[in-house]
mmCIF file of C-alpha atoms in Angstrom:
data_model
loop_
_atom_site.group_PDB
_atom_site.id
_atom_site.type_symbol
_atom_site.label_atom_id
_atom_site.label_comp_id
_atom_site.label_asym_id
_atom_site.label_seq_id
_atom_site.Cartn_x
_atom_site.Cartn_y
_atom_site.Cartn_z
ATOM 1 C CA UNK W 1347 -0.229 0.300 0.031
ATOM 2 C CA UNK W 1348 1.396 2.990 -0.968
ATOM 3 C CA UNK W 1349 0.789 6.319 1.155
ATOM 4 C CA UNK W 1350 -0.901 8.424 -1.706
ATOM 5 C CA UNK W 1351 -4.003 7.696 -2.885
ATOM 6 C CA UNK W 1352 -3.815 8.348 -6.420
ATOM 7 C CA UNK W 1353 -7.607 10.200 -7.653
ATOM 8 C CA UNK W 1354 -10.269 9.731 -10.023
ATOM 9 C CA UNK W 1355 -12.788 8.063 -10.457
ATOM 10 C CA UNK W 1356 -10.697 4.922 -11.657
ATOM 11 C CA UNK W 1357 -8.355 5.506 -9.108
ATOM 12 C CA UNK W 1358 -11.099 5.006 -6.081
ATOM 13 C CA UNK W 1359 -12.360 1.859 -7.407
ATOM 14 C CA UNK W 1360 -8.405 1.088 -7.254
ATOM 15 C CA UNK W 1361 -8.756 2.435 -3.688
ATOM 16 C CA UNK W 1362 -11.826 0.045 -3.974
ATOM 17 C CA UNK W 1363 -11.100 -2.878 -4.401
ATOM 18 C CA UNK W 1364 -8.065 -2.730 -2.379
ATOM 19 C CA UNK W 1365 -10.781 -2.585 0.016
ATOM 20 C CA UNK W 1366 -13.192 -5.298 -0.598
ATOM 21 C CA UNK W 1367 -11.149 -7.332 1.748
ATOM 22 C CA UNK W 1368 -12.050 -5.635 4.636
ATOM 23 C CA UNK W 1369 -16.471 -5.434 3.625
ATOM 24 C CA UNK W 1370 -15.988 -9.175 2.853
ATOM 25 C CA UNK W 1371 -14.683 -10.216 5.236
ATOM 26 C CA UNK W 1372 -16.614 -8.477 8.134
ATOM 27 C CA UNK W 1373 -19.998 -9.078 6.376
ATOM 28 C CA UNK W 1374 -19.249 -12.790 6.447
ATOM 29 C CA UNK W 1375 -21.603 -14.716 8.584
ATOM 30 C CA UNK W 1376 -23.272 -11.675 9.519
ATOM 31 C CA UNK W 1377 -26.839 -11.174 7.008
ATOM 32 C CA UNK W 1378 -25.941 -7.348 7.412
ATOM 33 C CA UNK W 1379 -24.058 -5.173 5.914
ATOM 34 C CA UNK W 1380 -20.660 -3.700 7.249
ATOM 35 C CA UNK W 1381 -21.948 -0.634 6.753
ATOM 36 C CA UNK W 1382 -25.305 -1.863 8.458
ATOM 37 C CA UNK W 1383 -25.260 -1.122 12.712
ATOM 38 C CA UNK W 1384 -26.064 -4.526 12.938
ATOM 39 C CA UNK W 1385 -24.643 -6.723 15.960
ATOM 40 C CA UNK W 1386 -22.697 -9.776 13.542
ATOM 41 C CA UNK W 1387 -24.546 -12.841 14.131
ATOM 42 C CA UNK W 1388 -23.877 -14.775 17.652
ATOM 43 C CA UNK W 1389 -24.479 -17.833 16.412
ATOM 44 C CA UNK W 1390 -20.975 -19.941 17.326
ATOM 45 C CA UNK W 1391 -20.416 -22.284 14.207
ATOM 46 C CA UNK W 1392 -18.429 -25.940 14.053
ATOM 47 C CA UNK W 1393 -15.035 -25.975 13.262
ATOM 48 C CA UNK W 1394 -12.029 -27.351 16.011
ATOM 49 C CA UNK W 1395 -9.617 -24.415 14.691
ATOM 50 C CA UNK W 1396 -9.838 -20.559 13.251
ATOM 51 C CA UNK W 1397 -6.792 -20.751 10.541
ATOM 52 C CA UNK W 1398 -3.782 -21.132 11.929
ATOM 53 C CA UNK W 1399 -5.160 -23.553 14.834
ATOM 54 C CA UNK W 1400 -3.293 -20.240 17.801
ATOM 55 C CA UNK W 1401 -6.572 -19.329 19.335
ATOM 56 C CA UNK W 1402 -6.432 -20.516 22.918
ATOM 57 C CA UNK W 1403 -10.331 -21.054 24.377
ATOM 58 C CA UNK W 1404 -11.816 -20.111 27.915
ATOM 59 C CA UNK W 1405 -14.596 -21.888 29.004
ATOM 60 C CA UNK W 1406 -17.472 -21.669 26.885
ATOM 61 C CA UNK W 1407 -19.760 -18.802 27.670
ATOM 62 C CA UNK W 1408 -22.522 -16.371 25.777
ATOM 63 C CA UNK W 1409 -20.532 -12.734 25.654
ATOM 64 C CA UNK W 1410 -22.791 -8.973 25.417
ATOM 65 C CA UNK W 1411 -21.128 -6.254 24.657
ATOM 66 C CA UNK W 1412 -21.462 -3.434 23.016
ATOM 67 C CA UNK W 1413 -19.361 -0.005 21.731
ATOM 68 C CA UNK W 1414 -17.018 1.548 19.446
ATOM 69 C CA UNK W 1415 -18.819 1.667 15.081
ATOM 70 C CA UNK W 1416 -15.303 2.285 13.999
ATOM 71 C CA UNK W 1417 -14.330 -1.257 15.733
ATOM 72 C CA UNK W 1418 -17.129 -2.853 14.236
ATOM 73 C CA UNK W 1419 -16.033 -4.129 11.099
ATOM 74 C CA UNK W 1420 -12.237 -5.624 13.334
ATOM 75 C CA UNK W 1421 -15.902 -6.835 15.606
ATOM 76 C CA UNK W 1422 -17.002 -9.168 13.105
ATOM 77 C CA UNK W 1423 -13.925 -10.608 11.832
ATOM 78 C CA UNK W 1424 -12.825 -11.803 15.390
ATOM 79 C CA UNK W 1425 -15.601 -12.917 16.660
ATOM 80 C CA UNK W 1426 -16.102 -15.230 13.509
ATOM 81 C CA UNK W 1427 -12.876 -16.502 13.696
ATOM 82 C CA UNK W 1428 -13.055 -17.621 18.208
ATOM 83 C CA UNK W 1429 -16.213 -18.602 17.399
ATOM 84 C CA UNK W 1430 -15.472 -21.457 14.847
ATOM 85 C CA UNK W 1431 -12.044 -21.997 16.633
ATOM 86 C CA UNK W 1432 -14.873 -22.494 20.200
ATOM 87 C CA UNK W 1433 -17.322 -23.805 19.513
ATOM 88 C CA UNK W 1434 -20.032 -23.181 22.310
ATOM 89 C CA UNK W 1435 -19.224 -19.695 22.736
ATOM 90 C CA UNK W 1436 -21.792 -16.826 21.263
ATOM 91 C CA UNK W 1437 -20.067 -13.758 21.460
ATOM 92 C CA UNK W 1438 -22.406 -10.229 20.293
ATOM 93 C CA UNK W 1439 -21.655 -6.819 19.841
ATOM 94 C CA UNK W 1440 -23.898 -4.115 19.354
ATOM 95 C CA UNK W 1441 -22.317 -0.534 17.508
ATOM 96 C CA UNK W 1442 -24.346 1.592 18.862
ATOM 97 C CA UNK W 1443 -21.974 3.750 19.830
ATOM 98 C CA UNK W 1444 -19.137 4.798 22.306
ATOM 99 C CA UNK W 1445 -20.538 6.740 24.387
ATOM 100 C CA UNK W 1446 -23.668 3.725 24.035
ATOM 101 C CA UNK W 1447 -21.037 1.400 24.799
ATOM 102 C CA UNK W 1448 -19.743 2.781 27.777
ATOM 103 C CA UNK W 1449 -22.402 3.165 29.995
ATOM 104 C CA UNK W 1450 -24.068 -0.271 29.615
ATOM 105 C CA UNK W 1451 -20.221 -1.608 30.797
ATOM 106 C CA UNK W 1452 -20.652 0.795 33.743
ATOM 107 C CA UNK W 1453 -24.060 -0.542 34.050
ATOM 108 C CA UNK W 1454 -23.101 -4.118 34.624
ATOM 109 C CA UNK W 1455 -24.829 -4.662 31.122
ATOM 110 C CA UNK W 1456 -22.005 -6.288 29.029
ATOM 111 C CA UNK W 1457 -18.623 -7.804 29.292
ATOM 112 C CA UNK W 1458 -16.807 -5.354 27.985
ATOM 113 C CA UNK W 1459 -16.928 -2.327 25.925
ATOM 114 C CA UNK W 1460 -15.177 -1.186 22.574
ATOM 115 C CA UNK W 1461 -15.469 2.552 22.939
ATOM 116 C CA UNK W 1462 -12.896 5.393 20.261
ATOM 117 C CA UNK W 1463 -12.099 7.362 23.971
ATOM 118 C CA UNK W 1464 -11.123 7.330 26.945
ATOM 119 C CA UNK W 1465 -13.717 7.595 30.434
ATOM 120 C CA UNK W 1466 -14.143 10.167 31.942
ATOM 121 C CA UNK W 1467 -12.906 10.206 36.383
ATOM 122 C CA UNK W 1468 -17.005 11.216 36.780
ATOM 123 C CA UNK W 1469 -17.884 7.839 34.987
ATOM 124 C CA UNK W 1470 -14.837 5.632 36.028
ATOM 125 C CA UNK W 1471 -16.184 6.179 39.559
ATOM 126 C CA UNK W 1472 -19.699 4.414 38.326
ATOM 127 C CA UNK W 1473 -18.186 1.334 37.523
ATOM 128 C CA UNK W 1474 -19.015 -0.273 40.486
ATOM 129 C CA UNK W 1475 -22.143 -2.839 38.851
ATOM 130 C CA UNK W 1476 -19.350 -3.654 35.404
ATOM 131 C CA UNK W 1477 -16.336 -4.931 38.165
ATOM 132 C CA UNK W 1478 -16.053 -6.370 41.726
ATOM 133 C CA UNK W 1479 -13.580 -6.838 45.046
ATOM 134 C CA UNK W 1480 -12.751 -3.165 44.766
ATOM 135 C CA UNK W 1481 -11.668 -3.069 40.325
ATOM 136 C CA UNK W 1482 -11.558 -0.757 38.469
ATOM 137 C CA UNK W 1483 -12.687 0.115 34.638
ATOM 138 C CA UNK W 1484 -9.399 0.293 32.906
ATOM 139 C CA UNK W 1485 -8.567 0.618 28.381
ATOM 140 C CA UNK W 1486 -6.924 -1.906 26.827
ATOM 141 C CA UNK W 1487 -5.822 -0.302 23.265
ATOM 142 C CA UNK W 1488 -6.859 -2.920 20.383
ATOM 143 C CA UNK W 1489 -6.300 -1.006 16.700
ATOM 144 C CA UNK W 1490 -6.603 2.281 15.083
ATOM 145 C CA UNK W 1491 -7.497 3.822 12.337
ATOM 146 C CA UNK W 1492 -7.205 7.270 10.027
ATOM 147 C CA UNK W 1493 -10.566 8.836 10.209
ATOM 148 C CA UNK W 1494 -11.395 10.731 6.577
ATOM 149 C CA UNK W 1495 -12.905 13.727 6.281
ATOM 150 C CA UNK W 1496 -15.451 12.300 3.088
ATOM 151 C CA UNK W 1497 -17.231 14.992 0.906
ATOM 152 C CA UNK W 1498 -19.707 15.527 -1.466
ATOM 153 C CA UNK W 1499 -19.274 17.813 -4.692
ATOM 154 C CA UNK W 1500 -20.170 17.394 -8.355
ATOM 155 C CA UNK W 1501 -16.590 17.714 -10.426
ATOM 156 C CA UNK W 1502 -14.353 18.165 -7.573
ATOM 157 C CA UNK W 1503 -12.644 14.717 -7.177
ATOM 158 C CA UNK W 1504 -9.589 15.942 -5.542
ATOM 159 C CA UNK W 1505 -9.964 18.511 -2.509
ATOM 160 C CA UNK W 1506 -7.211 20.215 0.016
ATOM 161 C CA UNK W 1507 -7.849 21.644 3.811
ATOM 162 C CA UNK W 1508 -6.518 22.621 7.050
ATOM 163 C CA UNK W 1509 -6.585 22.321 10.443
ATOM 164 C CA UNK W 1510 -8.033 26.236 10.936
ATOM 165 C CA UNK W 1511 -10.623 26.157 7.567
ATOM 166 C CA UNK W 1512 -11.954 22.286 8.388
ATOM 167 C CA UNK W 1513 -12.645 23.814 11.701
ATOM 168 C CA UNK W 1514 -14.958 27.011 10.057
ATOM 169 C CA UNK W 1515 -16.398 24.771 8.017
ATOM 170 C CA UNK W 1516 -17.746 23.011 10.724
ATOM 171 C CA UNK W 1517 -18.321 25.269 13.518
ATOM 172 C CA UNK W 1518 -20.465 27.321 10.281
ATOM 173 C CA UNK W 1519 -17.839 29.945 9.784
ATOM 174 C CA UNK W 1520 -17.662 29.447 5.874
ATOM 175 C CA UNK W 1521 -19.896 28.588 4.778
ATOM 176 C CA UNK W 1522 -19.711 27.715 0.765
ATOM 177 C CA UNK W 1523 -17.532 25.788 -1.555
ATOM 178 C CA UNK W 1524 -16.647 28.607 -3.139
ATOM 179 C CA UNK W 1525 -14.473 30.946 0.476
ATOM 180 C CA UNK W 1526 -11.617 32.344 -0.135
ATOM 181 C CA UNK W 1527 -9.822 29.569 2.325
ATOM 182 C CA UNK W 1528 -11.332 27.117 0.499
ATOM 183 C CA UNK W 1529 -9.546 28.725 -3.078
ATOM 184 C CA UNK W 1530 -6.615 29.220 -1.529
ATOM 185 C CA UNK W 1531 -5.828 25.566 -0.292
ATOM 186 C CA UNK W 1532 -6.558 24.466 -3.923
ATOM 187 C CA UNK W 1533 -6.025 26.663 -7.054
ATOM 188 C CA UNK W 1534 -7.054 25.174 -9.388
ATOM 189 C CA UNK W 1535 -10.099 23.488 -8.303
ATOM 190 C CA UNK W 1536 -13.560 24.693 -9.698
ATOM 191 C CA UNK W 1537 -15.246 25.434 -7.718
ATOM 192 C CA UNK W 1538 -19.170 26.211 -7.074
ATOM 193 C CA UNK W 1539 -21.035 28.790 -5.405
ATOM 194 C CA UNK W 1540 -22.515 26.326 -3.542
ATOM 195 C CA UNK W 1541 -23.658 25.958 0.146
ATOM 196 C CA UNK W 1542 -21.924 23.753 2.081
ATOM 197 C CA UNK W 1543 -23.371 20.902 4.146
ATOM 198 C CA UNK W 1544 -21.689 19.834 7.417
ATOM 199 C CA UNK W 1545 -22.795 16.694 8.841
ATOM 200 C CA UNK W 1546 -21.673 15.307 12.124
ATOM 201 C CA UNK W 1547 -22.368 12.193 14.304
ATOM 202 C CA UNK W 1548 -25.991 12.706 16.748
ATOM 203 C CA UNK W 1549 -25.293 10.035 18.564
ATOM 204 C CA UNK W 1550 -22.322 9.713 21.196
ATOM 205 C CA UNK W 1551 -20.006 9.145 19.368
ATOM 206 C CA UNK W 1552 -15.562 8.866 19.722
ATOM 207 C CA UNK W 1553 -15.087 9.273 16.120
ATOM 208 C CA UNK W 1554 -16.559 12.796 17.481
ATOM 209 C CA UNK W 1555 -14.139 12.890 20.171
ATOM 210 C CA UNK W 1556 -11.070 12.087 18.228
ATOM 211 C CA UNK W 1557 -12.305 14.813 15.395
ATOM 212 C CA UNK W 1558 -12.834 17.378 17.570
ATOM 213 C CA UNK W 1559 -9.676 16.853 19.716
ATOM 214 C CA UNK W 1560 -7.652 17.263 16.905
ATOM 215 C CA UNK W 1561 -9.079 20.349 15.579
ATOM 216 C CA UNK W 1562 -8.798 21.800 18.846
ATOM 217 C CA UNK W 1563 -5.328 20.916 19.735
ATOM 218 C CA UNK W 1564 -3.847 22.044 16.046
ATOM 219 C CA UNK W 1565 -5.971 25.320 16.129
ATOM 220 C CA UNK W 1566 -7.535 25.914 19.301
ATOM 221 C CA UNK W 1567 -8.295 29.589 17.881
ATOM 222 C CA UNK W 1568 -10.691 28.619 14.956
ATOM 223 C CA UNK W 1569 -12.624 25.092 16.979
ATOM 224 C CA UNK W 1570 -12.597 26.746 20.915
ATOM 225 C CA UNK W 1571 -14.556 23.695 21.447
ATOM 226 C CA UNK W 1572 -13.043 20.470 24.203
ATOM 227 C CA UNK W 1573 -13.795 17.746 22.241
ATOM 228 C CA UNK W 1574 -15.921 15.759 23.561
ATOM 229 C CA UNK W 1575 -18.580 12.613 22.525
ATOM 230 C CA UNK W 1576 -21.217 15.113 21.921
ATOM 231 C CA UNK W 1577 -21.063 17.898 18.566
ATOM 232 C CA UNK W 1578 -20.686 21.101 20.338
ATOM 233 C CA UNK W 1579 -19.651 22.678 17.099
ATOM 234 C CA UNK W 1580 -22.463 24.984 15.418
ATOM 235 C CA UNK W 1581 -24.593 24.190 13.016
ATOM 236 C CA UNK W 1582 -24.431 21.014 10.447
ATOM 237 C CA UNK W 1583 -27.199 17.880 10.101
ATOM 238 C CA UNK W 1584 -26.619 14.430 11.781
ATOM 239 C CA UNK W 1585 -26.812 11.463 11.292
ATOM 240 C CA UNK W 1586 -26.892 8.273 13.239
ATOM 241 C CA UNK W 1587 -23.468 6.177 13.700
ATOM 242 C CA UNK W 1588 -20.452 5.969 10.773
ATOM 243 C CA UNK W 1589 -22.428 4.404 8.504
ATOM 244 C CA UNK W 1590 -25.789 6.573 8.634
ATOM 245 C CA UNK W 1591 -22.847 9.709 8.229
ATOM 246 C CA UNK W 1592 -21.286 8.252 5.624
ATOM 247 C CA UNK W 1593 -24.667 7.472 4.007
ATOM 248 C CA UNK W 1594 -26.227 10.967 4.920
ATOM 249 C CA UNK W 1595 -23.082 12.755 2.923
ATOM 250 C CA UNK W 1596 -23.818 10.242 -0.181
ATOM 251 C CA UNK W 1597 -27.402 11.567 -0.715
ATOM 252 C CA UNK W 1598 -26.207 15.480 0.031
ATOM 253 C CA UNK W 1599 -25.055 16.863 -2.456
ATOM 254 C CA UNK W 1600 -22.024 19.614 -1.213
ATOM 255 C CA UNK W 1601 -22.171 17.564 2.129
ATOM 256 C CA UNK W 1602 -18.442 16.878 3.261
ATOM 257 C CA UNK W 1603 -18.594 14.638 7.242
ATOM 258 C CA UNK W 1604 -16.172 12.992 9.245
ATOM 259 C CA UNK W 1605 -16.131 8.780 9.279
ATOM 260 C CA UNK W 1606 -13.368 6.466 9.623
ATOM 261 C CA UNK W 1607 -12.090 5.546 6.346
ATOM 262 C CA UNK W 1608 -13.213 2.015 5.531
ATOM 263 C CA UNK W 1609 -17.317 3.638 5.572
ATOM 264 C CA UNK W 1610 -15.688 6.645 3.292
ATOM 265 C CA UNK W 1611 -14.221 3.553 1.123
ATOM 266 C CA UNK W 1612 -17.449 1.366 1.177
ATOM 267 C CA UNK W 1613 -20.015 4.697 -0.467
ATOM 268 C CA UNK W 1614 -17.146 5.347 -2.766
ATOM 269 C CA UNK W 1615 -16.932 8.962 -1.135
ATOM 270 C CA UNK W 1616 -14.179 11.444 -1.898
ATOM 271 C CA UNK W 1617 -11.499 12.238 0.990
ATOM 272 C CA UNK W 1618 -10.020 15.409 1.803
ATOM 273 C CA UNK W 1619 -6.542 15.633 2.065
ATOM 274 C CA UNK W 1620 -4.771 17.226 5.091
ATOM 275 C CA UNK W 1621 -2.141 20.014 4.468
ATOM 276 C CA UNK W 1622 -0.759 19.974 8.100
ATOM 277 C CA UNK W 1623 2.200 22.425 7.093
ATOM 278 C CA UNK W 1624 5.258 19.509 7.308
ATOM 279 C CA UNK W 1625 5.482 19.329 3.827
ATOM 280 C CA UNK W 1626 2.805 17.909 0.815
ATOM 281 C CA UNK W 1627 -1.066 17.189 1.781
ATOM 282 C CA UNK W 1628 -1.697 13.764 2.959
ATOM 283 C CA UNK W 1629 -3.778 11.050 2.236
ATOM 284 C CA UNK W 1630 -5.746 9.720 4.539
ATOM 285 C CA UNK W 1631 -3.969 5.918 4.617
ATOM 286 C CA UNK W 1632 -3.540 3.063 6.487
ATOM 287 C CA UNK W 1633 -0.437 3.655 6.799
ATOM 288 C CA UNK W 1634 -0.435 7.897 6.809
ATOM 289 C CA UNK W 1635 -1.987 7.056 10.136
ATOM 290 C CA UNK W 1636 0.405 5.086 11.499
ATOM 291 C CA UNK W 1637 3.087 6.838 11.266
ATOM 292 C CA UNK W 1638 1.145 9.234 13.367
ATOM 293 C CA UNK W 1639 0.376 6.455 15.818
ATOM 294 C CA UNK W 1640 3.879 5.104 15.879
ATOM 295 C CA UNK W 1641 4.145 8.182 18.373
ATOM 296 C CA UNK W 1642 1.343 6.813 20.564
ATOM 297 C CA UNK W 1643 2.402 6.722 24.293
ATOM 298 C CA UNK W 1644 1.302 5.717 27.199
ATOM 299 C CA UNK W 1645 -0.783 8.311 29.811
ATOM 300 C CA UNK W 1646 -2.450 6.110 32.070
ATOM 301 C CA UNK W 1647 -1.416 4.433 35.245
ATOM 302 C CA UNK W 1648 -1.609 1.694 37.560
ATOM 303 C CA UNK W 1649 -2.090 -0.788 34.638
ATOM 304 C CA UNK W 1650 -4.269 1.710 32.691
ATOM 305 C CA UNK W 1651 -3.369 1.491 29.020
ATOM 306 C CA UNK W 1652 -4.669 5.219 27.818
ATOM 307 C CA UNK W 1653 -2.751 6.002 24.962
ATOM 308 C CA UNK W 1654 -1.714 9.603 24.331
ATOM 309 C CA UNK W 1655 -2.091 11.171 20.778
ATOM 310 C CA UNK W 1656 0.060 13.209 18.459
ATOM 311 C CA UNK W 1657 -2.868 15.188 16.563
ATOM 312 C CA UNK W 1658 0.151 17.211 14.798
ATOM 313 C CA UNK W 1659 2.643 15.035 14.220
ATOM 314 C CA UNK W 1660 6.055 15.921 12.324
ATOM 315 C CA UNK W 1661 6.856 12.622 10.354
ATOM 316 C CA UNK W 1662 7.229 12.990 7.053
ATOM 317 C CA UNK W 1663 3.243 11.775 5.050
ATOM 318 C CA UNK W 1664 1.939 11.424 8.832
ATOM 319 C CA UNK W 1665 -1.555 11.634 8.771
ATOM 320 C CA UNK W 1666 -3.033 13.707 12.081
ATOM 321 C CA UNK W 1667 -6.677 12.555 12.350
ATOM 322 C CA UNK W 1668 -6.465 9.457 13.574
ATOM 323 C CA UNK W 1669 -8.352 7.884 16.248
ATOM 324 C CA UNK W 1670 -7.178 5.161 19.033
ATOM 325 C CA UNK W 1671 -10.346 1.829 20.108
ATOM 326 C CA UNK W 1672 -10.188 0.357 23.162
ATOM 327 C CA UNK W 1673 -12.014 -2.513 25.202
ATOM 328 C CA UNK W 1674 -12.791 -1.662 28.762
ATOM 329 C CA UNK W 1675 -12.766 -4.804 30.905
ATOM 330 C CA UNK W 1676 -12.255 -4.034 35.036
ATOM 331 C CA UNK W 1677 -8.810 -4.768 36.427
ATOM 332 C CA UNK W 1678 -10.414 -7.345 38.453
ATOM 333 C CA UNK W 1679 -13.639 -8.268 39.542
ATOM 334 C CA UNK W 1680 -14.943 -9.325 35.863
ATOM 335 C CA UNK W 1681 -18.144 -11.738 35.989
ATOM 336 C CA UNK W 1682 -17.436 -14.974 36.694
ATOM 337 C CA UNK W 1683 -19.304 -16.871 34.390
ATOM 338 C CA UNK W 1684 -18.352 -14.748 31.107
ATOM 339 C CA UNK W 1685 -14.728 -13.715 31.934
ATOM 340 C CA UNK W 1686 -12.547 -16.942 30.902
ATOM 341 C CA UNK W 1687 -14.100 -16.479 27.306
ATOM 342 C CA UNK W 1688 -14.177 -13.092 27.516
ATOM 343 C CA UNK W 1689 -10.218 -13.455 28.184
ATOM 344 C CA UNK W 1690 -8.956 -15.509 25.623
ATOM 345 C CA UNK W 1691 -11.283 -13.648 22.859
ATOM 346 C CA UNK W 1692 -8.968 -10.950 23.574
ATOM 347 C CA UNK W 1693 -5.760 -12.458 23.896
ATOM 348 C CA UNK W 1694 -6.414 -13.182 20.538
ATOM 349 C CA UNK W 1695 -7.735 -10.310 19.069
ATOM 350 C CA UNK W 1696 -4.872 -8.912 20.618
ATOM 351 C CA UNK W 1697 -2.273 -11.382 19.244
ATOM 352 C CA UNK W 1698 0.496 -12.128 16.888
ATOM 353 C CA UNK W 1699 -2.547 -13.738 14.817
ATOM 354 C CA UNK W 1700 -5.616 -11.078 15.338
ATOM 355 C CA UNK W 1701 -3.210 -8.174 15.212
ATOM 356 C CA UNK W 1702 -1.549 -9.615 11.343
ATOM 357 C CA UNK W 1703 -5.055 -9.876 10.347
ATOM 358 C CA UNK W 1704 -6.157 -6.123 10.558
ATOM 359 C CA UNK W 1705 -3.679 -5.863 7.330
ATOM 360 C CA UNK W 1706 -6.490 -6.612 5.909
ATOM 361 C CA UNK W 1707 -9.008 -4.745 7.419
ATOM 362 C CA UNK W 1708 -7.551 -1.714 6.789
ATOM 363 C CA UNK W 1709 -7.048 -0.133 10.441
ATOM 364 C CA UNK W 1710 -3.794 0.399 11.031
ATOM 365 C CA UNK W 1711 -1.404 -1.032 13.882
ATOM 366 C CA UNK W 1712 -0.233 0.174 16.918
ATOM 367 C CA UNK W 1713 3.111 -0.092 18.240
ATOM 368 C CA UNK W 1714 4.447 -2.761 19.264
ATOM 369 C CA UNK W 1715 5.428 -2.225 22.452
ATOM 370 C CA UNK W 1716 1.840 -1.401 23.229
ATOM 371 C CA UNK W 1717 0.158 -3.940 22.153
ATOM 372 C CA UNK W 1718 3.174 -6.115 24.258
ATOM 373 C CA UNK W 1719 0.776 -4.356 27.141
ATOM 374 C CA UNK W 1720 -1.582 -4.823 26.014
ATOM 375 C CA UNK W 1721 -1.883 -8.783 26.128
ATOM 376 C CA UNK W 1722 0.995 -9.073 29.410
ATOM 377 C CA UNK W 1723 -2.235 -6.986 31.203
ATOM 378 C CA UNK W 1724 -4.826 -9.217 29.745
ATOM 379 C CA UNK W 1725 -2.652 -12.545 31.271
ATOM 380 C CA UNK W 1726 -3.184 -11.051 35.084
ATOM 381 C CA UNK W 1727 -6.692 -10.277 35.296
ATOM 382 C CA UNK W 1728 -9.181 -11.725 37.187
#
């Protein structure tokens, strides 16, 4: 995979074909399409080993989990492989959004939560229902990827934006596509005097949290709002979930929105390159996102593996709008009936096989030292 995405309809089709493995594998074994937002089939498949025979099976159990739609395609793939190896275990992951997943876990309704943003301290104090024996909720980073800025503008296939312009667009301060700030970044583009129709997430979303964290870090004067799972910008339309946002942009002329790259490509939406001031504008590719994520550092304490992301990377070709998605569990006091299966499922996902498979899924891998810590932490959790 190259660091620069080719342009034009044919090139977009090529890019989509390159990612077709993501969508085909993710949908296998489920009646839902990769963009549907529905949960994967929980029916256990017969079999004694997943590819390579490296999956260790915990005690058979039925697991409920929910949260991030960004990791939903990876979850479908992991669940399918684990259930093939571990006959009798059923895992159902509902892509309801990071905020909903956090609430489900803290209320004791799920075995783990998928989330693209960390719990707030006030939320952690409410983990009593989820964690027995004085346990606390912790974050296990599992994968990363680029957040693409997708758009729908007739006659425009290539678009360059920078952080200040992007912030002013999503805060309702730049309202026309031929605004001087956009024209300056795209002198050769035929930009119409049409209204810009921004689309943001309506649900509490880790993608929103990471996108606004980037805007606030890169251009605080243009984006004065704090980062949050709830949308804080002014104006615009909204849509539920990653698939809903991509669909809304696809059906709306003049629209622009932020969404995980796989969903943009799944709808054949063009995506903007980001000028971060370090050289040529950077495309949202897995390789370019990995360059930025390689600088992620563990910011949590006492075994909590929350990562601190660099939204202003200086490395050449590093795409700055990235995200890390976590699995949230208890450091002790997890549900005894489901924890053995949960633990071995997460060890598979965090292990060499689960992470290697991600190269065919459109996700960016996290630094090896981070994943080593994830596996080590899981080994010690009860």
